[in-house]
Amino acid sequence: MRKWLLAAAGILALGITGASAQNYPTRTITMMIPFAAGGPTDTVGRLIAESMSKNLGQQVIIENAAGAGGTRAPGLVAKAAPDGYTILLHHIGMSTAPTLYRKLAYNPLTDFEFIGLVTDAPMSLIARPNFEAKDLKGVLEYIAKNKEKTSYANAGIGSASHLCGMLFQAAVKQQLNTVNYNGTGPAMNDILGGHVDLMCDQTTNTTGQIKGGKVKAYGVTTKTRVKNLPNLPTLDEAGLKGFEVAVWHGVYAPKGTPKEVVARLTQALQAALKDPKVVGAFADLGTEPVPQNQATGAALQAKLKSEIEKWRPLIQAAGVYAD
Ligand code: ASP
């Protein structure tokens, strides 16, 4: 009798999940962003959330769960109900955190369902408007002269700006005085105000300020120049041979989210990445959507796996860890 009851309860539960998955979504969806409002991850999130809302017929709202270098939000999403009403937009930090953090509240590979990749944003090395260096050579001279007094803004250990800063310090064999923010939106305010010297951040945060002449810029981190910043050399061209990093972004749901719901979210993401409004806004910010065949769960899962492997030895060599 007890066995029968348990089996009946199981069938009922499956039925409910199946039915709600078919009607999905019936209410507002929350997209968690691991950094402060006004920063580049937030900007990308807001653009795709607005477009996904149109496709899903329900609002996708943004919740900024900043903290711990971007590791707080994935921890929250990993523990959220796996019903499709809480999702996560994160970037390359999903792949660096497992090596950087001795203790992590989630496993990026096993605690999530994968919706798809979003964009590969270039980064750029910028400085406060009154920073005296005219070019990368000048930056290196300034750092050599001022030693650890040269300050470098980042969004905490595990952020893209932290990663770029680590690569930069290794490339120029100099130590910078790192200043942590809960996102590079607030960090940009301090760059603009002249309170901190340098930052390497996504073009989705820096393009407007570079074009408007509000900050100094020394190079982009991609192999080729960024289309709408044609006068800015790559850091490789400027003298840092082989310097290359791009910030890939992906959308995730908690592990156990029904397959149909994951598929529906992937469909909405793909539609968003074809939306002329999103494509145009991305172009203005120096980036572009991934091709449609990359906006899939399988592509995101494969990317995450390979990026964890790629960054592990480099981070271990740098010897940077967080608790
Ligand atoms: N761009 C930041 C980073 O360094 C985070 C942010 O979006 O604020 O990871």
JSON list of N, CA and C in Angstrom, two decimals, residues 9-86:
[
{"chain": "A", "resi": 9, "resn": "ALA", "atom": "N", "xyz": [2.28, 9.25, -5.89]},
{"chain": "A", "resi": 9, "resn": "ALA", "atom": "CA", "xyz": [2.79, 10.61, -5.62]},
{"chain": "A", "resi": 9, "resn": "ALA", "atom": "C", "xyz": [3.83, 11.00, -6.67]},
{"chain": "A", "resi": 10, "resn": "GLY", "atom": "N", "xyz": [4.67, 10.02, -7.03]},
{"chain": "A", "resi": 10, "resn": "GLY", "atom": "CA", "xyz": [5.71, 10.27, -8.04]},
{"chain": "A", "resi": 10, "resn": "GLY", "atom": "C", "xyz": [5.10, 10.65, -9.36]},
{"chain": "A", "resi": 11, "resn": "ILE", "atom": "N", "xyz": [4.08, 9.89, -9.79]},
{"chain": "A", "resi": 11, "resn": "ILE", "atom": "CA", "xyz": [3.42, 10.16, -11.08]},
{"chain": "A", "resi": 11, "resn": "ILE", "atom": "C", "xyz": [2.79, 11.56, -11.07]},
{"chain": "A", "resi": 12, "resn": "LEU", "atom": "N", "xyz": [2.14, 11.86, -9.93]},
{"chain": "A", "resi": 12, "resn": "LEU", "atom": "CA", "xyz": [1.50, 13.17, -9.78]},
{"chain": "A", "resi": 12, "resn": "LEU", "atom": "C", "xyz": [2.54, 14.29, -9.92]},
{"chain": "A", "resi": 13, "resn": "ALA", "atom": "N", "xyz": [3.67, 14.11, -9.23]},
{"chain": "A", "resi": 13, "resn": "ALA", "atom": "CA", "xyz": [4.73, 15.13, -9.27]},
{"chain": "A", "resi": 13, "resn": "ALA", "atom": "C", "xyz": [5.22, 15.32, -10.70]},
{"chain": "A", "resi": 14, "resn": "LEU", "atom": "N", "xyz": [5.42, 14.20, -11.40]},
{"chain": "A", "resi": 14, "resn": "LEU", "atom": "CA", "xyz": [5.89, 14.29, -12.79]},
{"chain": "A", "resi": 14, "resn": "LEU", "atom": "C", "xyz": [4.89, 15.03, -13.65]},
{"chain": "A", "resi": 15, "resn": "GLY", "atom": "N", "xyz": [3.59, 14.68, -13.40]},
{"chain": "A", "resi": 15, "resn": "GLY", "atom": "CA", "xyz": [2.50, 15.31, -14.16]},
{"chain": "A", "resi": 15, "resn": "GLY", "atom": "C", "xyz": [2.52, 16.81, -13.96]},
{"chain": "A", "resi": 16, "resn": "ILE", "atom": "N", "xyz": [2.69, 17.24, -12.71]},
{"chain": "A", "resi": 16, "resn": "ILE", "atom": "CA", "xyz": [2.67, 18.68, -12.41]},
{"chain": "A", "resi": 16, "resn": "ILE", "atom": "C", "xyz": [3.84, 19.37, -13.10]},
{"chain": "A", "resi": 17, "resn": "THR", "atom": "N", "xyz": [5.04, 18.73, -12.99]},
{"chain": "A", "resi": 17, "resn": "THR", "atom": "CA", "xyz": [6.22, 19.33, -13.62]},
{"chain": "A", "resi": 17, "resn": "THR", "atom": "C", "xyz": [6.01, 19.44, -15.12]},
{"chain": "A", "resi": 18, "resn": "GLY", "atom": "N", "xyz": [5.48, 18.34, -15.70]},
{"chain": "A", "resi": 18, "resn": "GLY", "atom": "CA", "xyz": [5.26, 18.33, -17.15]},
{"chain": "A", "resi": 18, "resn": "GLY", "atom": "C", "xyz": [4.30, 19.43, -17.56]},
{"chain": "A", "resi": 19, "resn": "ALA", "atom": "N", "xyz": [3.17, 19.54, -16.82]},
{"chain": "A", "resi": 19, "resn": "ALA", "atom": "CA", "xyz": [2.15, 20.54, -17.16]},
{"chain": "A", "resi": 19, "resn": "ALA", "atom": "C", "xyz": [2.72, 21.94, -17.01]},
{"chain": "A", "resi": 20, "resn": "SER", "atom": "N", "xyz": [3.43, 22.21, -15.89]},
{"chain": "A", "resi": 20, "resn": "SER", "atom": "CA", "xyz": [3.91, 23.58, -15.70]},
{"chain": "A", "resi": 20, "resn": "SER", "atom": "C", "xyz": [5.02, 23.89, -16.70]},
{"chain": "A", "resi": 21, "resn": "ALA", "atom": "N", "xyz": [5.78, 22.86, -17.09]},
{"chain": "A", "resi": 21, "resn": "ALA", "atom": "CA", "xyz": [6.82, 23.10, -18.09]},
{"chain": "A", "resi": 21, "resn": "ALA", "atom": "C", "xyz": [6.19, 23.49, -19.43]},
{"chain": "A", "resi": 22, "resn": "GLN", "atom": "N", "xyz": [5.04, 22.86, -19.74]},
{"chain": "A", "resi": 22, "resn": "GLN", "atom": "CA", "xyz": [4.37, 23.20, -21.01]},
{"chain": "A", "resi": 22, "resn": "GLN", "atom": "C", "xyz": [3.84, 24.62, -21.03]},
{"chain": "A", "resi": 23, "resn": "ASN", "atom": "N", "xyz": [3.31, 25.06, -19.87]},
{"chain": "A", "resi": 23, "resn": "ASN", "atom": "CA", "xyz": [2.74, 26.42, -19.81]},
{"chain": "A", "resi": 23, "resn": "ASN", "atom": "C", "xyz": [3.80, 27.49, -19.59]},
{"chain": "A", "resi": 24, "resn": "TYR", "atom": "N", "xyz": [4.99, 27.08, -19.29]},
{"chain": "A", "resi": 24, "resn": "TYR", "atom": "CA", "xyz": [6.07, 27.99, -18.90]},
{"chain": "A", "resi": 24, "resn": "TYR", "atom": "C", "xyz": [6.31, 29.05, -19.96]},
{"chain": "A", "resi": 25, "resn": "PRO", "atom": "N", "xyz": [6.51, 30.31, -19.59]},
{"chain": "A", "resi": 25, "resn": "PRO", "atom": "CA", "xyz": [6.46, 30.83, -18.23]},
{"chain": "A", "resi": 25, "resn": "PRO", "atom": "C", "xyz": [5.10, 31.47, -17.93]},
{"chain": "A", "resi": 26, "resn": "THR", "atom": "N", "xyz": [4.69, 31.37, -16.69]},
{"chain": "A", "resi": 26, "resn": "THR", "atom": "CA", "xyz": [3.41, 31.97, -16.30]},
{"chain": "A", "resi": 26, "resn": "THR", "atom": "C", "xyz": [3.61, 33.17, -15.38]},
{"chain": "A", "resi": 27, "resn": "ARG", "atom": "N", "xyz": [4.86, 33.45, -15.03]},
{"chain": "A", "resi": 27, "resn": "ARG", "atom": "CA", "xyz": [5.11, 34.62, -14.18]},
{"chain": "A", "resi": 27, "resn": "ARG", "atom": "C", "xyz": [6.52, 35.17, -14.43]},
{"chain": "A", "resi": 28, "resn": "THR", "atom": "N", "xyz": [6.84, 36.23, -13.70]},
{"chain": "A", "resi": 28, "resn": "THR", "atom": "CA", "xyz": [8.11, 36.92, -13.88]},
{"chain": "A", "resi": 28, "resn": "THR", "atom": "C", "xyz": [9.31, 36.00, -13.62]},
{"chain": "A", "resi": 29, "resn": "ILE", "atom": "N", "xyz": [10.33, 36.15, -14.46]},
{"chain": "A", "resi": 29, "resn": "ILE", "atom": "CA", "xyz": [11.58, 35.37, -14.31]},
{"chain": "A", "resi": 29, "resn": "ILE", "atom": "C", "xyz": [12.65, 36.33, -13.78]},
{"chain": "A", "resi": 30, "resn": "THR", "atom": "N", "xyz": [13.45, 35.86, -12.84]},
{"chain": "A", "resi": 30, "resn": "THR", "atom": "CA", "xyz": [14.54, 36.70, -12.32]},
{"chain": "A", "resi": 30, "resn": "THR", "atom": "C", "xyz": [15.86, 36.24, -12.93]},
{"chain": "A", "resi": 31, "resn": "MET", "atom": "N", "xyz": [16.57, 37.20, -13.54]},
{"chain": "A", "resi": 31, "resn": "MET", "atom": "CA", "xyz": [17.92, 36.90, -14.05]},
{"chain": "A", "resi": 31, "resn": "MET", "atom": "C", "xyz": [18.92, 37.51, -13.06]},
{"chain": "A", "resi": 32, "resn": "MET", "atom": "N", "xyz": [19.67, 36.66, -12.41]},
{"chain": "A", "resi": 32, "resn": "MET", "atom": "CA", "xyz": [20.67, 37.14, -11.44]},
{"chain": "A", "resi": 32, "resn": "MET", "atom": "C", "xyz": [21.94, 37.55, -12.17]},
{"chain": "A", "resi": 33, "resn": "ILE", "atom": "N", "xyz": [22.49, 38.68, -11.75]},
{"chain": "A", "resi": 33, "resn": "ILE", "atom": "CA", "xyz": [23.73, 39.21, -12.31]},
{"chain": "A", "resi": 33, "resn": "ILE", "atom": "C", "xyz": [24.75, 39.27, -11.17]},
{"chain": "A", "resi": 34, "resn": "PRO", "atom": "N", "xyz": [25.95, 38.74, -11.38]},
{"chain": "A", "resi": 34, "resn": "PRO", "atom": "CA", "xyz": [26.90, 38.64, -10.26]},
{"chain": "A", "resi": 34, "resn": "PRO", "atom": "C", "xyz": [27.65, 39.92, -9.91]},
{"chain": "A", "resi": 35, "resn": "PHE", "atom": "N", "xyz": [27.33, 41.02, -10.58]},
{"chain": "A", "resi": 35, "resn": "PHE", "atom": "CA", "xyz": [28.04, 42.28, -10.32]},
{"chain": "A", "resi": 35, "resn": "PHE", "atom": "C", "xyz": [27.04, 43.43, -10.20]},
{"chain": "A", "resi": 36, "resn": "ALA", "atom": "N", "xyz": [27.56, 44.58, -9.76]},
{"chain": "A", "resi": 36, "resn": "ALA", "atom": "CA", "xyz": [26.72, 45.75, -9.49]},
{"chain": "A", "resi": 36, "resn": "ALA", "atom": "C", "xyz": [26.02, 46.27, -10.75]},
{"chain": "A", "resi": 37, "resn": "ALA", "atom": "N", "xyz": [24.92, 46.96, -10.55]},
{"chain": "A", "resi": 37, "resn": "ALA", "atom": "CA", "xyz": [24.20, 47.61, -11.65]},
{"chain": "A", "resi": 37, "resn": "ALA", "atom": "C", "xyz": [25.10, 48.65, -12.30]},
{"chain": "A", "resi": 38, "resn": "GLY", "atom": "N", "xyz": [24.91, 48.84, -13.60]},
{"chain": "A", "resi": 38, "resn": "GLY", "atom": "CA", "xyz": [25.67, 49.87, -14.31]},
{"chain": "A", "resi": 38, "resn": "GLY", "atom": "C", "xyz": [26.98, 49.36, -14.89]},
{"chain": "A", "resi": 39, "resn": "GLY", "atom": "N", "xyz": [27.36, 48.13, -14.57]},
{"chain": "A", "resi": 39, "resn": "GLY", "atom": "CA", "xyz": [28.60, 47.55, -15.12]},
{"chain": "A", "resi": 39, "resn": "GLY", "atom": "C", "xyz": [28.31, 46.78, -16.40]},
{"chain": "A", "resi": 40, "resn": "PRO", "atom": "N", "xyz": [29.34, 46.23, -17.01]},
{"chain": "A", "resi": 40, "resn": "PRO", "atom": "CA", "xyz": [29.17, 45.58, -18.31]},
{"chain": "A", "resi": 40, "resn": "PRO", "atom": "C", "xyz": [28.35, 44.29, -18.29]},
{"chain": "A", "resi": 41, "resn": "THR", "atom": "N", "xyz": [28.48, 43.49, -17.24]},
{"chain": "A", "resi": 41, "resn": "THR", "atom": "CA", "xyz": [27.70, 42.25, -17.18]},
{"chain": "A", "resi": 41, "resn": "THR", "atom": "C", "xyz": [26.22, 42.61, -17.03]},
{"chain": "A", "resi": 42, "resn": "ASP", "atom": "N", "xyz": [25.98, 43.61, -16.20]},
{"chain": "A", "resi": 42, "resn": "ASP", "atom": "CA", "xyz": [24.63, 44.13, -16.00]},
{"chain": "A", "resi": 42, "resn": "ASP", "atom": "C", "xyz": [24.06, 44.65, -17.33]},
{"chain": "A", "resi": 43, "resn": "THR", "atom": "N", "xyz": [24.88, 45.37, -18.08]},
{"chain": "A", "resi": 43, "resn": "THR", "atom": "CA", "xyz": [24.43, 45.94, -19.36]},
{"chain": "A", "resi": 43, "resn": "THR", "atom": "C", "xyz": [24.02, 44.84, -20.33]},
{"chain": "A", "resi": 44, "resn": "VAL", "atom": "N", "xyz": [24.89, 43.82, -20.46]},
{"chain": "A", "resi": 44, "resn": "VAL", "atom": "CA", "xyz": [24.57, 42.70, -21.36]},
{"chain": "A", "resi": 44, "resn": "VAL", "atom": "C", "xyz": [23.31, 42.00, -20.87]},
{"chain": "A", "resi": 45, "resn": "GLY", "atom": "N", "xyz": [23.22, 41.78, -19.56]},
{"chain": "A", "resi": 45, "resn": "GLY", "atom": "CA", "xyz": [22.05, 41.12, -18.98]},
{"chain": "A", "resi": 45, "resn": "GLY", "atom": "C", "xyz": [20.77, 41.88, -19.27]},
{"chain": "A", "resi": 46, "resn": "ARG", "atom": "N", "xyz": [20.80, 43.19, -19.07]},
{"chain": "A", "resi": 46, "resn": "ARG", "atom": "CA", "xyz": [19.58, 43.99, -19.28]},
{"chain": "A", "resi": 46, "resn": "ARG", "atom": "C", "xyz": [19.14, 43.96, -20.75]},
{"chain": "A", "resi": 47, "resn": "LEU", "atom": "N", "xyz": [20.11, 44.00, -21.65]},
{"chain": "A", "resi": 47, "resn": "LEU", "atom": "CA", "xyz": [19.76, 43.98, -23.07]},
{"chain": "A", "resi": 47, "resn": "LEU", "atom": "C", "xyz": [19.10, 42.67, -23.46]},
{"chain": "A", "resi": 48, "resn": "ILE", "atom": "N", "xyz": [19.69, 41.55, -23.03]},
{"chain": "A", "resi": 48, "resn": "ILE", "atom": "CA", "xyz": [19.07, 40.28, -23.45]},
{"chain": "A", "resi": 48, "resn": "ILE", "atom": "C", "xyz": [17.79, 39.99, -22.66]},
{"chain": "A", "resi": 49, "resn": "ALA", "atom": "N", "xyz": [17.74, 40.44, -21.40]},
{"chain": "A", "resi": 49, "resn": "ALA", "atom": "CA", "xyz": [16.54, 40.20, -20.59]},
{"chain": "A", "resi": 49, "resn": "ALA", "atom": "C", "xyz": [15.34, 40.90, -21.22]},
{"chain": "A", "resi": 50, "resn": "GLU", "atom": "N", "xyz": [15.54, 42.12, -21.68]},
{"chain": "A", "resi": 50, "resn": "GLU", "atom": "CA", "xyz": [14.44, 42.88, -22.27]},
{"chain": "A", "resi": 50, "resn": "GLU", "atom": "C", "xyz": [13.92, 42.17, -23.52]},
{"chain": "A", "resi": 51, "resn": "SER", "atom": "N", "xyz": [14.86, 41.68, -24.32]},
{"chain": "A", "resi": 51, "resn": "SER", "atom": "CA", "xyz": [14.45, 41.01, -25.55]},
{"chain": "A", "resi": 51, "resn": "SER", "atom": "C", "xyz": [13.85, 39.64, -25.27]},
{"chain": "A", "resi": 52, "resn": "MET", "atom": "N", "xyz": [14.42, 38.91, -24.30]},
{"chain": "A", "resi": 52, "resn": "MET", "atom": "CA", "xyz": [13.85, 37.60, -23.94]},
{"chain": "A", "resi": 52, "resn": "MET", "atom": "C", "xyz": [12.43, 37.76, -23.40]},
{"chain": "A", "resi": 53, "resn": "SER", "atom": "N", "xyz": [12.17, 38.86, -22.70]},
{"chain": "A", "resi": 53, "resn": "SER", "atom": "CA", "xyz": [10.83, 39.11, -22.15]},
{"chain": "A", "resi": 53, "resn": "SER", "atom": "C", "xyz": [9.80, 39.14, -23.28]},
{"chain": "A", "resi": 54, "resn": "LYS", "atom": "N", "xyz": [10.17, 39.79, -24.40]},
{"chain": "A", "resi": 54, "resn": "LYS", "atom": "CA", "xyz": [9.23, 39.89, -25.53]},
{"chain": "A", "resi": 54, "resn": "LYS", "atom": "C", "xyz": [8.93, 38.50, -26.06]},
{"chain": "A", "resi": 55, "resn": "ASN", "atom": "N", "xyz": [9.96, 37.68, -26.17]},
{"chain": "A", "resi": 55, "resn": "ASN", "atom": "CA", "xyz": [9.80, 36.34, -26.73]},
{"chain": "A", "resi": 55, "resn": "ASN", "atom": "C", "xyz": [9.03, 35.42, -25.79]},
{"chain": "A", "resi": 56, "resn": "LEU", "atom": "N", "xyz": [9.27, 35.57, -24.48]},
{"chain": "A", "resi": 56, "resn": "LEU", "atom": "CA", "xyz": [8.66, 34.65, -23.50]},
{"chain": "A", "resi": 56, "resn": "LEU", "atom": "C", "xyz": [7.26, 35.10, -23.08]},
{"chain": "A", "resi": 57, "resn": "GLY", "atom": "N", "xyz": [6.93, 36.36, -23.34]},
{"chain": "A", "resi": 57, "resn": "GLY", "atom": "CA", "xyz": [5.61, 36.87, -22.94]},
{"chain": "A", "resi": 57, "resn": "GLY", "atom": "C", "xyz": [5.52, 37.11, -21.44]},
{"chain": "A", "resi": 58, "resn": "GLN", "atom": "N", "xyz": [6.62, 37.11, -20.77]},
{"chain": "A", "resi": 58, "resn": "GLN", "atom": "CA", "xyz": [6.69, 37.41, -19.33]},
{"chain": "A", "resi": 58, "resn": "GLN", "atom": "C", "xyz": [7.93, 38.25, -19.10]},
{"chain": "A", "resi": 59, "resn": "GLN", "atom": "N", "xyz": [7.89, 39.08, -18.06]},
{"chain": "A", "resi": 59, "resn": "GLN", "atom": "CA", "xyz": [9.04, 39.92, -17.75]},
{"chain": "A", "resi": 59, "resn": "GLN", "atom": "C", "xyz": [10.22, 39.09, -17.26]},
{"chain": "A", "resi": 60, "resn": "VAL", "atom": "N", "xyz": [11.41, 39.40, -17.79]},
{"chain": "A", "resi": 60, "resn": "VAL", "atom": "CA", "xyz": [12.64, 38.86, -17.21]},
{"chain": "A", "resi": 60, "resn": "VAL", "atom": "C", "xyz": [13.27, 40.05, -16.49]},
{"chain": "A", "resi": 61, "resn": "ILE", "atom": "N", "xyz": [13.26, 40.00, -15.17]},
{"chain": "A", "resi": 61, "resn": "ILE", "atom": "CA", "xyz": [13.80, 41.14, -14.41]},
{"chain": "A", "resi": 61, "resn": "ILE", "atom": "C", "xyz": [15.21, 40.82, -13.91]},
{"chain": "A", "resi": 62, "resn": "ILE", "atom": "N", "xyz": [15.97, 41.89, -13.70]},
{"chain": "A", "resi": 62, "resn": "ILE", "atom": "CA", "xyz": [17.37, 41.73, -13.29]},
{"chain": "A", "resi": 62, "resn": "ILE", "atom": "C", "xyz": [17.48, 41.88, -11.78]},
{"chain": "A", "resi": 63, "resn": "GLU", "atom": "N", "xyz": [18.24, 40.98, -11.17]},
{"chain": "A", "resi": 63, "resn": "GLU", "atom": "CA", "xyz": [18.59, 41.15, -9.76]},
{"chain": "A", "resi": 63, "resn": "GLU", "atom": "C", "xyz": [20.11, 41.12, -9.65]},
{"chain": "A", "resi": 64, "resn": "ASN", "atom": "N", "xyz": [20.69, 42.21, -9.15]},
{"chain": "A", "resi": 64, "resn": "ASN", "atom": "CA", "xyz": [22.13, 42.28, -8.99]},
{"chain": "A", "resi": 64, "resn": "ASN", "atom": "C", "xyz": [22.52, 41.67, -7.66]},
{"chain": "A", "resi": 65, "resn": "ALA", "atom": "N", "xyz": [23.12, 40.50, -7.71]},
{"chain": "A", "resi": 65, "resn": "ALA", "atom": "CA", "xyz": [23.59, 39.83, -6.49]},
{"chain": "A", "resi": 65, "resn": "ALA", "atom": "C", "xyz": [25.11, 39.87, -6.49]},
{"chain": "A", "resi": 66, "resn": "ALA", "atom": "N", "xyz": [25.64, 41.09, -6.31]},
{"chain": "A", "resi": 66, "resn": "ALA", "atom": "CA", "xyz": [27.09, 41.27, -6.39]},
{"chain": "A", "resi": 66, "resn": "ALA", "atom": "C", "xyz": [27.77, 40.73, -5.14]},
{"chain": "A", "resi": 67, "resn": "GLY", "atom": "N", "xyz": [29.05, 40.48, -5.26]},
{"chain": "A", "resi": 67, "resn": "GLY", "atom": "CA", "xyz": [29.85, 40.08, -4.09]},
{"chain": "A", "resi": 67, "resn": "GLY", "atom": "C", "xyz": [30.77, 38.94, -4.38]},
{"chain": "A", "resi": 68, "resn": "ALA", "atom": "N", "xyz": [31.85, 38.89, -3.62]},
{"chain": "A", "resi": 68, "resn": "ALA", "atom": "CA", "xyz": [32.83, 37.79, -3.68]},
{"chain": "A", "resi": 68, "resn": "ALA", "atom": "C", "xyz": [33.32, 37.55, -5.12]},
{"chain": "A", "resi": 69, "resn": "GLY", "atom": "N", "xyz": [33.67, 38.64, -5.80]},
{"chain": "A", "resi": 69, "resn": "GLY", "atom": "CA", "xyz": [34.25, 38.54, -7.14]},
{"chain": "A", "resi": 69, "resn": "GLY", "atom": "C", "xyz": [33.34, 37.84, -8.15]},
{"chain": "A", "resi": 70, "resn": "GLY", "atom": "N", "xyz": [32.03, 37.90, -7.90]},
{"chain": "A", "resi": 70, "resn": "GLY", "atom": "CA", "xyz": [31.08, 37.29, -8.84]},
{"chain": "A", "resi": 70, "resn": "GLY", "atom": "C", "xyz": [30.72, 35.86, -8.47]},
{"chain": "A", "resi": 71, "resn": "THR", "atom": "N", "xyz": [31.14, 35.41, -7.27]},
{"chain": "A", "resi": 71, "resn": "THR", "atom": "CA", "xyz": [30.82, 34.02, -6.90]},
{"chain": "A", "resi": 71, "resn": "THR", "atom": "C", "xyz": [29.56, 33.91, -6.03]},
{"chain": "A", "resi": 72, "resn": "ARG", "atom": "N", "xyz": [29.02, 35.05, -5.61]},
{"chain": "A", "resi": 72, "resn": "ARG", "atom": "CA", "xyz": [27.84, 34.99, -4.75]},
{"chain": "A", "resi": 72, "resn": "ARG", "atom": "C", "xyz": [26.59, 34.58, -5.56]},
{"chain": "A", "resi": 73, "resn": "ALA", "atom": "N", "xyz": [26.39, 35.22, -6.69]},
{"chain": "A", "resi": 73, "resn": "ALA", "atom": "CA", "xyz": [25.17, 34.96, -7.49]},
{"chain": "A", "resi": 73, "resn": "ALA", "atom": "C", "xyz": [25.07, 33.50, -7.93]},
{"chain": "A", "resi": 74, "resn": "PRO", "atom": "N", "xyz": [26.13, 32.89, -8.47]},
{"chain": "A", "resi": 74, "resn": "PRO", "atom": "CA", "xyz": [26.00, 31.48, -8.86]},
{"chain": "A", "resi": 74, "resn": "PRO", "atom": "C", "xyz": [25.65, 30.58, -7.68]},
{"chain": "A", "resi": 75, "resn": "GLY", "atom": "N", "xyz": [26.17, 30.91, -6.49]},
{"chain": "A", "resi": 75, "resn": "GLY", "atom": "CA", "xyz": [25.83, 30.13, -5.29]},
{"chain": "A", "resi": 75, "resn": "GLY", "atom": "C", "xyz": [24.35, 30.20, -5.00]},
{"chain": "A", "resi": 76, "resn": "LEU", "atom": "N", "xyz": [23.77, 31.40, -5.18]},
{"chain": "A", "resi": 76, "resn": "LEU", "atom": "CA", "xyz": [22.33, 31.57, -4.92]},
{"chain": "A", "resi": 76, "resn": "LEU", "atom": "C", "xyz": [21.50, 30.83, -5.96]},
{"chain": "A", "resi": 77, "resn": "VAL", "atom": "N", "xyz": [21.92, 30.96, -7.23]},
{"chain": "A", "resi": 77, "resn": "VAL", "atom": "CA", "xyz": [21.14, 30.31, -8.30]},
{"chain": "A", "resi": 77, "resn": "VAL", "atom": "C", "xyz": [21.23, 28.79, -8.19]},
{"chain": "A", "resi": 78, "resn": "ALA", "atom": "N", "xyz": [22.40, 28.28, -7.80]},
{"chain": "A", "resi": 78, "resn": "ALA", "atom": "CA", "xyz": [22.55, 26.82, -7.66]},
{"chain": "A", "resi": 78, "resn": "ALA", "atom": "C", "xyz": [21.55, 26.27, -6.64]},
{"chain": "A", "resi": 79, "resn": "LYS", "atom": "N", "xyz": [21.20, 27.11, -5.65]},
{"chain": "A", "resi": 79, "resn": "LYS", "atom": "CA", "xyz": [20.28, 26.64, -4.59]},
{"chain": "A", "resi": 79, "resn": "LYS", "atom": "C", "xyz": [18.83, 27.05, -4.84]},
{"chain": "A", "resi": 80, "resn": "ALA", "atom": "N", "xyz": [18.57, 27.79, -5.91]},
{"chain": "A", "resi": 80, "resn": "ALA", "atom": "CA", "xyz": [17.20, 28.25, -6.19]},
{"chain": "A", "resi": 80, "resn": "ALA", "atom": "C", "xyz": [16.35, 27.09, -6.70]},
{"chain": "A", "resi": 81, "resn": "ALA", "atom": "N", "xyz": [15.02, 27.27, -6.64]},
{"chain": "A", "resi": 81, "resn": "ALA", "atom": "CA", "xyz": [14.11, 26.23, -7.15]},
{"chain": "A", "resi": 81, "resn": "ALA", "atom": "C", "xyz": [14.38, 26.02, -8.64]},
{"chain": "A", "resi": 82, "resn": "PRO", "atom": "N", "xyz": [14.51, 24.77, -9.07]},
{"chain": "A", "resi": 82, "resn": "PRO", "atom": "CA", "xyz": [14.82, 24.49, -10.48]},
{"chain": "A", "resi": 82, "resn": "PRO", "atom": "C", "xyz": [13.57, 24.54, -11.35]},
{"chain": "A", "resi": 83, "resn": "ASP", "atom": "N", "xyz": [12.94, 25.70, -11.43]},
{"chain": "A", "resi": 83, "resn": "ASP", "atom": "CA", "xyz": [11.65, 25.80, -12.12]},
{"chain": "A", "resi": 83, "resn": "ASP", "atom": "C", "xyz": [11.68, 26.78, -13.30]},
{"chain": "A", "resi": 84, "resn": "GLY", "atom": "N", "xyz": [12.85, 27.33, -13.59]},
{"chain": "A", "resi": 84, "resn": "GLY", "atom": "CA", "xyz": [12.95, 28.26, -14.72]},
{"chain": "A", "resi": 84, "resn": "GLY", "atom": "C", "xyz": [12.65, 29.70, -14.36]},
{"chain": "A", "resi": 85, "resn": "TYR", "atom": "N", "xyz": [12.33, 29.96, -13.08]},
{"chain": "A", "resi": 85, "resn": "TYR", "atom": "CA", "xyz": [12.00, 31.34, -12.70]},
{"chain": "A", "resi": 85, "resn": "TYR", "atom": "C", "xyz": [13.19, 32.07, -12.06]},
{"chain": "A", "resi": 86, "resn": "THR", "atom": "N", "xyz": [14.30, 31.36, -11.91]},
{"chain": "A", "resi": 86, "resn": "THR", "atom": "CA", "xyz": [15.54, 32.01, -11.49]},
{"chain": "A", "resi": 86, "resn": "THR", "atom": "C", "xyz": [16.63, 31.51, -12.42]}
]
